[in-house]
Amino acid sequence: NAGVTQTPKFRILKIGQSMTLQCAQDMNHNYMYWYRQDPGMGLKLIYYSVGAGITDKGEVPNGYNVSRSTTEDFPLRLELAAPSQTSVYFCASSSSAYTQYFGPGTRLTVL
Amino acid sequence: QQQVKQSPQSLIVQKGGIPIINCAYENTAFDYFPWYQQFPGKGPALLIAIRPDVSEKKEGRFTISFNKSAKQFSLHIMDSQPGDSATYFCAASRNSNYQLIWGAGTKLIIKP
């Protein structure tokens, strides 16, 4: 039982490049979330999903897109990367409105 | 009304001391108040949680105190150890909404 896995762990992008952050969970959780955490700051919700095929915007969705074709996977797409997207990205999943289980994070730098 | 305000932003305590981190909320519909612990380079992990029908919950050295009338809750760490050094986040949610509303976090350092 791997829990929530994220790839890659680190990535450096040039301004204007695109990439997909991968997230997978093997706990059969319906709910999945993407957060960003800037240095010394709290967690900001980017997008979330309540089940396969259903996604919705969080607090800071601009510049990102998501899809949820299966229960297990919830990739986050960055189009036209900007320096403001330099952050640590966490994926999380939950089976209820309560406990969220987090992945190890992806540290992204946009230069 | 959706905010959870957390204080202090950072805290330094000597080993064996009792750090206290406070959170306040406005939305009386919240019915679940968790605390998450995050070590450097790791994702947050659930530490302890409380529902508003109790005033206190203990798990090992960690205690949540909950004051429903004041709309405040706090985390106390008894006999703190250097290994407790981490960032602590409070949060709140309600059953009908699958999102957690997060506090800004407290960076706690326990000095040996």
Tab-separated table of C-alpha atoms in Angstrom:
chain	number	residue	atom	x	y	z
A	1	ASN	CA	0.000	0.000	0.000
A	2	ALA	CA	1.968	2.982	-1.307
A	3	GLY	CA	-0.601	5.643	-0.298
A	4	VAL	CA	-0.276	8.817	-2.372
A	5	THR	CA	2.634	8.944	-4.810
A	6	GLN	CA	3.845	11.956	-6.777
A	7	THR	CA	6.283	12.257	-9.645
A	8	PRO	CA	8.652	13.890	-10.291
A	9	LYS	CA	10.181	14.895	-6.944
A	10	PHE	CA	12.039	17.855	-8.429
A	11	ARG	CA	11.783	19.734	-11.695
A	12	ILE	CA	13.247	22.877	-13.187
A	13	LEU	CA	11.289	24.494	-16.006
A	14	LYS	CA	12.042	27.398	-18.254
A	15	ILE	CA	9.487	30.186	-18.577
A	16	GLY	CA	6.834	29.201	-21.089
A	17	GLN	CA	7.420	25.466	-20.876
A	18	SER	CA	4.655	23.065	-19.926
A	19	MET	CA	4.631	19.963	-17.771
A	20	THR	CA	2.372	17.508	-15.998
A	21	LEU	CA	2.725	16.643	-12.344
A	22	GLN	CA	1.596	13.102	-11.711
A	23	CYS	CA	-0.382	11.963	-8.670
A	24	ALA	CA	-1.687	8.495	-7.913
A	25	GLN	CA	-3.328	6.877	-4.892
A	26	ASP	CA	-4.038	3.231	-4.163
A	27	MET	CA	-6.501	3.695	-1.302
A	28	ASN	CA	-9.600	3.857	-3.518
A	29	HIS	CA	-10.335	7.378	-2.287
A	30	ASN	CA	-12.956	9.350	-4.147
A	31	TYR	CA	-11.620	12.773	-3.205
A	32	MET	CA	-8.325	14.142	-4.478
A	33	TYR	CA	-6.708	17.555	-4.149
A	34	TRP	CA	-3.833	19.607	-5.474
A	35	TYR	CA	-2.207	22.209	-3.233
A	36	ARG	CA	0.723	24.535	-3.634
A	37	GLN	CA	2.908	25.628	-0.735
A	38	ASP	CA	5.135	28.648	-1.147
A	39	PRO	CA	8.175	29.017	1.141
A	40	GLY	CA	7.120	29.699	4.733
A	41	MET	CA	3.475	29.817	3.744
A	42	GLY	CA	0.417	27.676	4.183
A	43	LEU	CA	-1.379	25.442	1.729
A	44	LYS	CA	-3.425	26.875	-1.092
A	45	LEU	CA	-5.930	24.666	-2.904
A	46	ILE	CA	-5.495	24.658	-6.683
A	47	TYR	CA	-8.044	22.077	-7.841
A	48	TYR	CA	-9.950	19.221	-6.326
A	49	SER	CA	-11.997	16.258	-7.500
A	50	VAL	CA	-14.840	14.397	-5.816
A	51	GLY	CA	-14.691	11.444	-8.173
A	52	ALA	CA	-13.644	10.248	-11.603
A	53	GLY	CA	-14.757	12.749	-14.222
A	54	ILE	CA	-15.572	15.497	-11.704
A	55	THR	CA	-13.187	18.350	-10.977
A	56	ASP	CA	-13.564	21.849	-9.584
A	57	LYS	CA	-11.477	24.950	-9.000
A	58	GLY	CA	-9.953	25.789	-5.674
A	59	GLU	CA	-8.516	29.050	-4.414
A	60	VAL	CA	-5.699	29.506	-6.982
A	61	PRO	CA	-6.563	27.672	-10.250
A	62	ASN	CA	-5.166	30.139	-12.794
A	63	GLY	CA	-2.373	28.691	-14.904
A	64	TYR	CA	-3.268	25.089	-14.086
A	65	ASN	CA	-5.526	22.359	-15.420
A	66	VAL	CA	-6.530	18.955	-14.104
A	67	SER	CA	-8.270	15.837	-15.271
A	68	ARG	CA	-9.596	12.791	-13.428
A	69	SER	CA	-10.207	9.888	-15.793
A	70	THR	CA	-9.741	7.205	-13.117
A	71	THR	CA	-10.212	6.991	-9.360
A	72	GLU	CA	-6.481	6.450	-8.882
A	73	ASP	CA	-4.917	9.260	-10.912
A	74	PHE	CA	-5.195	13.026	-10.711
A	75	PRO	CA	-2.571	14.778	-12.876
A	76	LEU	CA	-1.958	18.521	-12.697
A	77	ARG	CA	-1.017	20.302	-15.917
A	78	LEU	CA	0.983	23.525	-16.007
A	79	GLU	CA	0.724	25.410	-19.266
A	80	LEU	CA	3.138	28.244	-20.073
A	81	ALA	CA	5.083	28.074	-16.816
A	82	ALA	CA	5.772	31.368	-15.049
A	83	PRO	CA	8.189	32.213	-12.187
A	84	SER	CA	5.145	32.761	-9.945
A	85	GLN	CA	4.484	29.028	-10.209
A	86	THR	CA	7.713	28.203	-8.420
A	87	SER	CA	6.470	26.281	-5.409
A	88	VAL	CA	6.120	22.884	-3.788
A	89	TYR	CA	3.078	21.023	-5.046
A	90	PHE	CA	1.264	18.494	-2.900
A	91	CYS	CA	-1.359	16.019	-3.954
A	92	ALA	CA	-3.733	14.615	-1.334
A	93	SER	CA	-6.607	12.166	-1.214
A	94	SER	CA	-9.396	11.352	1.215
A	95	SER	CA	-12.336	9.003	1.596
A	96	SER	CA	-14.471	11.525	3.433
A	97	ALA	CA	-14.776	15.218	4.180
A	98	TYR	CA	-12.201	14.810	6.902
A	99	THR	CA	-8.745	13.198	6.914
A	100	GLN	CA	-6.577	13.991	3.907
A	101	TYR	CA	-3.508	11.917	3.078
A	102	PHE	CA	-0.676	13.760	1.400
A	103	GLY	CA	1.978	12.720	-1.067
A	104	PRO	CA	5.658	13.654	-0.641
A	105	GLY	CA	5.429	16.694	-2.903
A	106	THR	CA	7.001	17.959	-6.123
A	107	ARG	CA	9.427	20.856	-5.840
A	108	LEU	CA	9.108	22.982	-8.998
A	109	THR	CA	11.349	25.859	-9.987
A	110	VAL	CA	10.549	28.052	-12.991
A	111	LEU	CA	13.480	30.091	-14.296
B	1	GLN	CA	-16.210	33.508	7.305
B	2	GLN	CA	-14.282	30.726	5.652
B	3	GLN	CA	-10.962	31.684	7.237
B	4	VAL	CA	-9.050	29.935	9.961
B	5	LYS	CA	-6.594	32.251	11.693
B	6	GLN	CA	-3.527	30.631	13.250
B	7	SER	CA	-0.974	32.074	15.643
B	8	PRO	CA	1.871	32.435	16.289
B	9	GLN	CA	3.647	32.246	12.957
B	10	SER	CA	6.738	30.817	14.651
B	11	LEU	CA	7.585	29.539	18.109
B	12	ILE	CA	10.781	28.547	19.884
B	13	VAL	CA	10.524	26.480	23.065
B	14	GLN	CA	13.073	24.745	25.258
B	15	LYS	CA	12.963	20.971	25.472
B	16	GLY	CA	10.393	19.896	28.048
B	17	GLY	CA	8.349	23.070	27.644
B	18	ILE	CA	4.732	23.201	26.498
B	19	PRO	CA	4.289	24.983	23.164
B	20	ILE	CA	0.761	26.212	22.504
B	21	ILE	CA	-0.549	27.022	19.040
B	22	ASN	CA	-3.874	28.768	18.647
B	23	CYS	CA	-6.500	28.872	15.921
B	24	ALA	CA	-9.727	30.820	15.549
B	25	TYR	CA	-12.604	30.398	13.132
B	26	GLU	CA	-15.804	32.213	12.226
B	27	ASN	CA	-18.002	29.651	10.493
B	28	THR	CA	-20.142	27.897	13.096
B	29	ALA	CA	-20.990	25.202	10.519
B	30	PHE	CA	-17.508	23.707	10.863
B	31	ASP	CA	-17.723	20.332	12.576
B	32	TYR	CA	-14.218	18.933	12.355
B	33	PHE	CA	-10.942	20.498	13.463
B	34	PRO	CA	-7.723	18.634	12.628
B	35	TRP	CA	-4.097	19.456	13.252
B	36	TYR	CA	-1.475	18.423	10.726
B	37	GLN	CA	2.268	18.098	11.290
B	38	GLN	CA	4.757	18.720	8.500
B	39	PHE	CA	8.460	17.910	8.657
B	40	PRO	CA	10.844	19.616	6.210
B	41	GLY	CA	10.699	18.036	2.768
B	42	LYS	CA	7.591	15.999	3.591
B	43	GLY	CA	3.874	16.343	3.064
B	44	PRO	CA	1.599	17.231	5.991
B	45	ALA	CA	0.277	14.316	8.036
B	46	LEU	CA	-2.727	14.194	10.344
B	47	LEU	CA	-1.640	14.511	13.968
B	48	ILE	CA	-4.860	14.770	15.958
B	49	ALA	CA	-8.411	15.986	15.374
B	50	ILE	CA	-11.439	17.025	17.400
B	51	ARG	CA	-15.154	17.535	16.892
B	52	PRO	CA	-17.063	20.383	18.587
B	53	ASP	CA	-19.012	18.110	20.927
B	54	VAL	CA	-15.960	17.679	23.185
B	55	SER	CA	-13.757	20.291	24.852
B	56	GLU	CA	-10.500	18.349	24.903
B	57	LYS	CA	-8.822	15.443	23.191
B	58	LYS	CA	-5.488	13.858	24.078
B	59	GLU	CA	-3.313	11.566	22.034
B	60	GLY	CA	-0.013	10.855	23.708
B	61	ARG	CA	1.771	14.149	24.363
B	62	PHE	CA	-0.552	16.105	22.050
B	63	THR	CA	-3.753	17.735	23.293
B	64	ILE	CA	-6.392	19.770	21.493
B	65	SER	CA	-8.417	22.183	23.601
B	66	PHE	CA	-11.649	23.382	22.031
B	67	ASN	CA	-13.716	26.403	23.067
B	68	LYS	CA	-16.935	26.381	21.076
B	69	SER	CA	-18.318	29.643	22.465
B	70	ALA	CA	-15.111	31.514	21.645
B	71	LYS	CA	-14.722	29.698	18.310
B	72	GLN	CA	-11.137	28.856	19.150
B	73	PHE	CA	-9.067	25.711	19.410
B	74	SER	CA	-5.474	25.120	20.339
B	75	LEU	CA	-2.752	22.491	20.241
B	76	HIS	CA	-0.609	21.790	23.300
B	77	ILE	CA	2.491	19.599	23.199
B	78	MET	CA	3.465	18.216	26.580
B	79	ASP	CA	7.115	17.468	27.406
B	80	SER	CA	8.189	18.779	23.997
B	81	GLN	CA	11.181	17.146	22.304
B	82	PRO	CA	13.543	18.321	19.548
B	83	GLY	CA	11.885	15.709	17.297
B	84	ASP	CA	8.641	17.705	17.566
B	85	SER	CA	10.274	20.518	15.602
B	86	ALA	CA	8.039	20.893	12.550
B	87	THR	CA	5.417	23.121	11.001
B	88	TYR	CA	1.939	22.661	12.442
B	89	PHE	CA	-1.246	23.492	10.569
B	90	CYS	CA	-4.729	23.742	11.996
B	91	ALA	CA	-7.712	23.289	9.712
B	92	ALA	CA	-11.490	23.112	9.754
B	93	SER	CA	-14.162	21.512	7.644
B	94	ARG	CA	-17.825	20.559	7.590
B	95	ASN	CA	-19.291	17.291	6.462
B	96	SER	CA	-21.145	18.720	3.503
B	97	ASN	CA	-17.990	20.243	2.022
B	98	TYR	CA	-15.019	18.108	1.050
B	99	GLN	CA	-12.460	20.823	1.489
B	100	LEU	CA	-10.310	21.655	4.486
B	101	ILE	CA	-9.878	25.327	5.344
B	102	TRP	CA	-6.264	25.708	6.442
B	103	GLY	CA	-4.529	27.971	8.889
B	104	ALA	CA	-1.288	29.614	7.744
B	105	GLY	CA	0.938	27.312	9.798
B	106	THR	CA	3.267	27.644	12.798
B	107	LYS	CA	6.934	26.783	12.548
B	108	LEU	CA	7.878	25.221	15.883
B	109	ILE	CA	11.463	24.773	17.013
B	110	ILE	CA	12.240	22.821	20.180
B	111	LYS	CA	15.701	23.655	21.473
B	112	PRO	CA	17.684	20.844	23.144
